[in-house]
Amino acid sequence: MTATPPGAPPDVPMDFETALSVDAVEEAARELAGEGPARQELEALCAGEPAIDIRGLRAGYGRMEILHGIDLVAGQGQSLCLIGPNGAGKSTVLHSVFGFADVMAGSINVGGSDVARLASSRRLADAGIAYVLQDNSVFPDMTVEENLLMGGFLLDRRADAKQAAERVFDRYERLAQRRHRRAGVLSGGERRLLEISRALIMEPDVLLVDEPSIGLEPRFIDMVFEILEDLQRRDGKTIVMVEQNAKKGLEFADIGYVLVSGRLAMAGPGDALLEDPEVGRLFLGA
Amino acid sequence: MSGHRQPLLMLAVAAVGVALPFVIPDYRAQIAMLWALVIMAQTWDITGGQTGYNSFGNILFFGVGMYASVVVQRDVGLDFFPGLVLGMVVGAGIAAALAVLLGSMILRMRGHYFAIATLGLGIAAGEIAGGWDYLGAGSGLSPPLFPAPPGTANLFFAYLYFGVAALVFVALAALYRTRFGLALNAIRDNEDKAEAMGLHTGVYKVTAWTMAAFVLGLVGGAMGNMLGFVDPRDTAFAGATFGVWMVLMAILGGKGTLWGPVLGAVIFHITQELLWTHLLGWQRVALGVIIVGIVVFFPQGILGWARTRWPARHEHQGHGSERA
Amino acid sequence: MSAQLTIEGATKRFGGITANEDISLEVPEGRIVGLIGPNGSGKSTLFNSVVGYHPVDGGSIRFEGREITRLRTAEIARLGLIRTFQQTHVFVQMTGLQNMAISDAEAGHGLFQLMRPVSAETRERAEALLAFCGLYGKRHLMAGELSFGQRKLLELAMALMVRPRMLLLDEPTAGINPTLINGVIERLQRANREFGVTLFVIEHNMRVIMSLAEHIHCLAHGRLLASGPPEALRNDRRVIDAYLGAR
Amino acid sequence: DAQAKVEGDTVYLGAAVSLTGKYTTAGEHTQRGYDLAVKTINDAGGITVGGNTYRLEVIYYDDESTPARGAQLAERLINQDGVDFMLGPYSSGLTKAIAPVTEQYGVPMVEANGASLQLFNKGYRYLFAVLSTTEQYLASAVALAAEIAEREGRDPATLKLAGAFENDPFSQDIRAGVIADAEKFGIQVVIDDQLPPELNDMAATLAKTKAVKPDILVVSGHSKGAALAVRQVEEMRVDVPMLAITHCDSADVIGKFGAASEYTLCASQWAPTLSYQDDVFGSAADYAATFEAEYGYAPPYQAAESSAAVIVFADAFERAGGFGKDAVRDALAATEMQTFYGNIRFDETGKNIAKPMVLYQIQDGAYVVVAPTKWAASEVRHPTPPWSER
Amino acid sequence: MAANVALLGDAPFLILQLLLDGLMIGAIFAVAAYGMALVWGVMNVINVVQGELVMLGGFIAYQLTLWGLSPLWGVPVAAIVLYFVGAGLHHVVIRRVADRDMFISLLATFGLSILLQQLMNQIWGGDVKTAQSGLGTWFLLDYTVTVSQMKVAAFGGAIAIGAVLIIFLKRSRLGQAIRATAQNPRAARILGIDTNRVFAATYGINAALCGAAGALVVMAYSVHPYIGLPYTVRSFMIVIVAGLGNLPGVIVAGLGLGAAENFAGFILGVQYQVAFVFCLLVVILVIRSTLLQRRRQFLK
Ligand SMILES: Nc1ncnc2c1ncn2[C@@H]1O[C@H](COP(=O)(O)OP(=O)(O)OP(=O)(O)O)[C@@H](O)[C@H]1O
Ligand SMILES: Nc1ncnc2c1ncn2[C@@H]1O[C@H](COP(=O)(O)OP(=O)(O)OP(=O)(O)O)[C@@H](O)[C@H]1O
Ligand SMILES: [Mg+2]
Ligand SMILES: [Mg+2]
């Protein structure tokens, strides 16, 4: 990224009082961040053995570096929520963990082993990482049911996948009604539901979720967070989530990180961040 | 190539173009061919690079121009030069008319469907010409010979094509600075969205293709006389050579840029003349390897590659020549 | 208060599914109207029908008194009825400014109107609107290099650049930073007030829709379930059951 | 510029030949023909011009079987490489593209593979062809059919002829010749198909042939057409009393199809059994032997005529006594000689009028000359029996 | 032209003959088209080198005859050899261009096609090659209609290959992975599908199909190095008409194209047969785009 100077042309009225521009948020956040939290602080937030541990991650796309040295630690069974302005690099963090971005330096440990050298397609099988992408990831020409079955592609027995799919249908009538329909014609929210349920079929250890609530109706948002809560509390999964609905996200998560322009600006327990007035002003729109 | 250096560069190229036929007079035939290739690449890029409609069939317009011109010269009974001029104009006119007609049908297709449809058109045109007795069918036609000593013919064509290439360049440079240029880019990036913004995408596409067709018609109109022989599949509708080369040259240089096609054509032609003629039978292997190499390693073309290599210069251009 | 957009008995089926059934509603000129409803209730479908992406199977749609049921997308757009998308659509290999310049309907879309360079006027307005949407600093970046949320903002700026008579916004704040959402709300209100753009907005974010819309329609199962001012709707039993859930 | 024409004791000839593209095989025969003659002449001490001896050498380029490339390469040979004497390319189409260039520069070209009659009505002064032109290729086959009909007491006008010709300058010229001959005898042309260059199936034409039952089937489409015709006639059991084609030796139809090729009539420029001779190679049979020793296969006539072109050039150089383009041109125009390939004498349009075509028939697995009578080694076998009896 | 139509009336057996010949060549087109549909659908690559792979298969079968083997062996042998050739090509070139703009892969495969043409030209020479399968001919209707047994075998083989392929894609694990990758490669990767291997396998299978088709071609017809493009274009047309991912449709469209081409060649004259094929291509594309215009795709 090139550092384009922020600011507006002189003839544009600059009456941003209640609202902040992308740059203004960034600027303010950068100031707020200062040096950013130290590694020890992050480790202190982590309970137990780290299930995911990122050190000094520099990553981006092609030659463009987006993340300039990110650290991230979350313990087994913990949930971590990344918040930050649009374009801060939140999705890029998840991309790097799954191998969709180009990692230039740093290490990514999941479950104790370095996954950076693993092909993306091995990360679910070998490292138990499941990923719910921010944008569309259904197989449009397969039926809803086939999509769910594909979620169990790595299972040795087809019957297991089938059972898992049935459990999903039991839970969401909406999907059950559409099980034989092409997934490509689902509405935005229906599709999101399908994507999340599909990612859970393999019962992964670590779940990466990029904005789970995007496009969902209020009741589904609640529902999705309930599912995630269940996964974490009952099944002891580790969850790393990006959420623009920062209030929801921080309420839910054990740990909150604030990401600004590819750097870590703040970190703290979810509830604590939620109450931080600066965070509130900059990220919660309070 | 930043904004303020652009005119300088153009001047330099123009000077070279004017001087070249006298600096290396033995190479006049190749120089003429070079500028013809430059024009082909430039015009291909109007739809291919700027609009995102990759055509494999622009050779159609070249061939139509060539045949129309030679037939006019054969049947109208003018002297060489008036005949040639009339032939070129008629050729360009027919090519443009054809572009409007065919374009309004096939430019509705998206992406690769369009590419293949144009491929079909180009080949079909050659086949039809090859069966049509009025056009000499498979035996082809022989245009009138240049009425002056041998060296002058090549000199004439070298300057003719250089002139056209320069004009086309200046015209395109201006065109791409207009909002029409932006509209073409918008179609390339997201045609549905462009439509949703109220753009008359169909009209723009046909216009762009027609411009290319007109110029290609002109080029073809003179090429018959330059080569001295017109044949349906190998000179006029020469899909496997000129037809593909124009695409390749634009991509090699960097499609969607102003200088890319020019650069690509120059490099391609020089390589071909220096290398291939001496490979005696292996030149097509070389061509194949070069094509694959280009698209694997320089898919953005030389200019695109340079941009990722030195992104700062590119940024600089973004501010310098600010098109918007 | 005249109705600018009138939808009468719009019905749209896809194979066996009825996505919209007999929907009739009006959007009065100069207002901000909301459209809510559960996932899959047919909101986006209704928008698509209005802007001519697909013909309705029944019913009619009128814009400023003109029948537009059978018009094509671009024609409808030129009438000043513009929509934005749930998933973003911008011109990825053009800079933000270029995206804006081509969206300027005032400078014209005719072939000859296009055949001149971008005017200083267009440019100024583009910069102002980019600043308005907080993207001034990124104006020279290729749109494809913007993040999801930034693209969303750019798309909004582009829509405003058209100087539309009416704007259909499909989840304009989905994926946008909450702080910025406040900005977006304010911008939309100002666009509505200052430029006189009628807004018709789909949203799942209740905070947004409640503070933005003056009147809200709620769809469920493809039918119009309820209509009314935000307060009324918020307390409407049917809407709570079908959509909002117990709070 | 142009200094390369004679360097020290070497005279350079230029040639664009088809080493790739659709004429690859024939182009290779052409090149080998040139090479063999050059080598043989040089090995025998070269040529003597004005008291000095010179070696010959050929500068080659690959024209990729496309005329546009051919024309460009001719320019290149003349302008950059300074060549003052050209040997022809393969095929009429390429020759048509190159002749205007050599003509403009006044560079004499002796060509051996452009048979199209149209090459010789343009008033070219620097173009000389050692081979017989297209109208003669199948004339003897048509005449033979008429003759046989008369012998059997049938009016030739009752004969029906079916023809399929590739859509290229050479084959289309053949077609013009055949149709003119048919008209001469009043033979009715019942099928007149053109075959596309990317030919790989002529089932449609042959099905038609079965329906209209012609007396003669004529096919011309370089070696591809020859192979296809012989093969599909057998496969589809097309019964036709006479099948006449071109290029069967270069397509090696005997080797490929064996007995199925029996009875086929083939037009040829030359045959090793002919009784011509010269000082360079000796007799036609000697030439065949030399060629086979060098390249491992019997020379198709494309190679023989190419070799002849070099011999003609060598002879003209010696008679011209120098390497002036116009002197050599005039010497070429005055050529009157016999080569292993046949007699050579050019008329004022530049085509060789001293050498007839021959017609082979495939009899018992060999090419046997059946016409003209002067060289006929055997009677023609006619009619071809129906497949049910073969 | 009118005379040709009249001839069909006078000699109705011709209709049968043309139809049979058309169907038989059409079946071979269909085999190459299966492969193209696969590669196009899965990798989003229009494989312009398709025709050359077919030819390579043909040359391999031909080579077997030079070694004294029956060219019938060419069908499996060519398929196996070509599988590896395909996987190799994928490794060296295709995988580097597959996820790019489709035009890039179009060009890359075009480059490969030139390369292969030339290599075949250097190895086997520019001549027309055929291989005698040793199978005979059937005659119908008193010797008027000929049916080469080889062509019937080719026809049967083509249909069988199609059926096997359809079942394979629906049922097998690799088949499922191929379908998923076709629709959304990134999503396939997050579910643990090694898309790179899927691509390699897909391209290999495609090449194997082409190889088998080529062996059939050299026995039923003939091959030479420059005959690839018409096969490529026909495959392409068939896939467009059938629609991506519709393999049964590919068979039907292949047969239809073969028959249509044969009749067109007969009626218009063979010289226009190729022109007909390409005009038909354009017409089909225009019709397709008009139909699509009605059932417009739309954005979300
Ligand atoms: N494929 C890509 N190529 C180049 N740059 C990219 C690409 N994807 C994202 N970027 C850039 O990387 C930066 C970070 O993007 P990222 O998607 O990680 O942001 P984000 O924090 O997830 O934002 P949002 O909340 O809007 O989704 C952005 O500035 C964007 O311009
Ligand atoms: N092209 C189509 N073909 C078939 N069914 C479709 C198509 N488009 C939409 N549908 C169906 O129509 C219904 C309504 O979809 P629509 O996209 O309008 O919902 P929505 O209200 O926008 O939902 P969301 O809030 O989740 O975006 C859904 O059930 C969807 O599956
Ligand atoms: Mg993101
Ligand atoms: Mg929607």
Coordinates of C-alpha atoms in Angstrom, one line a residue, chain D residues 19-22 24-25 167 193-196 198-201 203-205 207-208 210-212 223-224 227-228 231-232 234-237 250-251 256-257 388, chain E residues 4 7 11 13-14 17-18 21 118 121 126-128 130-132 137 139 143-144 146 148 151 218-222 224 226-227 230-231 262 266 270-271 274:
Chain D
L19 CA 9.7 -26.7 -44.1
T20 CA 6.6 -26.3 -41.9
G21 CA 2.9 -25.9 -42.5
K22 CA 0.8 -27.8 -44.9
T24 CA 6.1 -29.6 -45.3
T25 CA 6.5 -32.9 -47.1
N167 CA -9.4 -25.3 -53.1
D193 CA -16.6 -30.6 -55.9
Q194 CA -14.0 -28.4 -54.2
L195 CA -12.2 -29.9 -51.3
P196 CA -11.2 -27.7 -48.3
E198 CA -8.0 -29.0 -44.1
L199 CA -9.4 -32.0 -45.8
N200 CA -9.8 -35.2 -43.9
D201 CA -12.9 -36.8 -45.2
A203 CA -17.2 -39.3 -47.9
A204 CA -19.8 -36.8 -49.2
T205 CA -18.2 -36.6 -52.6
A207 CA -21.3 -41.0 -51.8
K208 CA -22.4 -38.7 -54.6
K210 CA -21.9 -43.8 -56.0
A211 CA -25.2 -42.3 -56.8
V212 CA -24.3 -40.8 -60.2
S223 CA -0.6 -35.8 -51.3
K224 CA -3.4 -35.5 -48.7
A227 CA -4.2 -40.6 -49.9
L228 CA -7.7 -39.8 -48.9
R231 CA -8.4 -45.0 -49.1
Q232 CA -12.0 -43.9 -49.1
E234 CA -11.8 -48.7 -51.2
E235 CA -13.5 -48.2 -47.9
M236 CA -16.7 -47.1 -49.3
R237 CA -16.5 -49.6 -52.2
S250 CA 4.6 -38.3 -53.1
A251 CA 1.7 -39.7 -51.0
K256 CA 0.1 -47.2 -47.6
F257 CA -2.8 -48.9 -49.2
S388 CA -17.0 -57.2 -55.5
Chain E
N4 CA -27.4 -31.9 -54.8
L7 CA -29.8 -36.1 -56.0
A11 CA -31.0 -41.7 -54.5
F13 CA -29.8 -44.3 -49.8
L14 CA -27.5 -41.3 -49.8
Q17 CA -25.2 -43.0 -45.9
L18 CA -24.7 -39.4 -45.0
D21 CA -21.2 -41.2 -41.6
Q118 CA 5.5 -28.6 -34.9
N121 CA 5.7 -32.4 -37.8
G126 CA 3.9 -33.5 -42.5
D127 CA 2.3 -36.3 -44.3
V128 CA -1.2 -37.7 -43.9
T130 CA -3.7 -43.5 -41.5
A131 CA -3.7 -46.8 -39.7
Q132 CA -5.5 -49.9 -41.0
T137 CA -16.9 -53.2 -43.9
F139 CA -22.8 -53.2 -46.7
Y143 CA -23.9 -52.5 -51.5
T144 CA -25.1 -49.0 -51.8
T146 CA -21.2 -48.8 -46.7
S148 CA -17.0 -49.4 -42.0
K151 CA -16.4 -46.5 -37.6
V218 CA -6.4 -42.4 -37.3
M219 CA -8.1 -45.7 -37.9
A220 CA -11.4 -44.3 -39.1
Y221 CA -10.0 -41.3 -40.9
S222 CA -6.6 -39.9 -41.0
H224 CA -1.6 -35.0 -40.0
Y226 CA -2.0 -29.5 -38.9
I227 CA -5.5 -30.9 -38.5
P230 CA -11.2 -28.1 -36.5
Y231 CA -11.4 -30.6 -33.8
N262 CA -22.1 -34.1 -43.4
F266 CA -23.1 -32.6 -49.4
V270 CA -17.6 -29.8 -49.6
Q271 CA -15.7 -26.5 -50.1
V274 CA -15.7 -25.8 -43.0

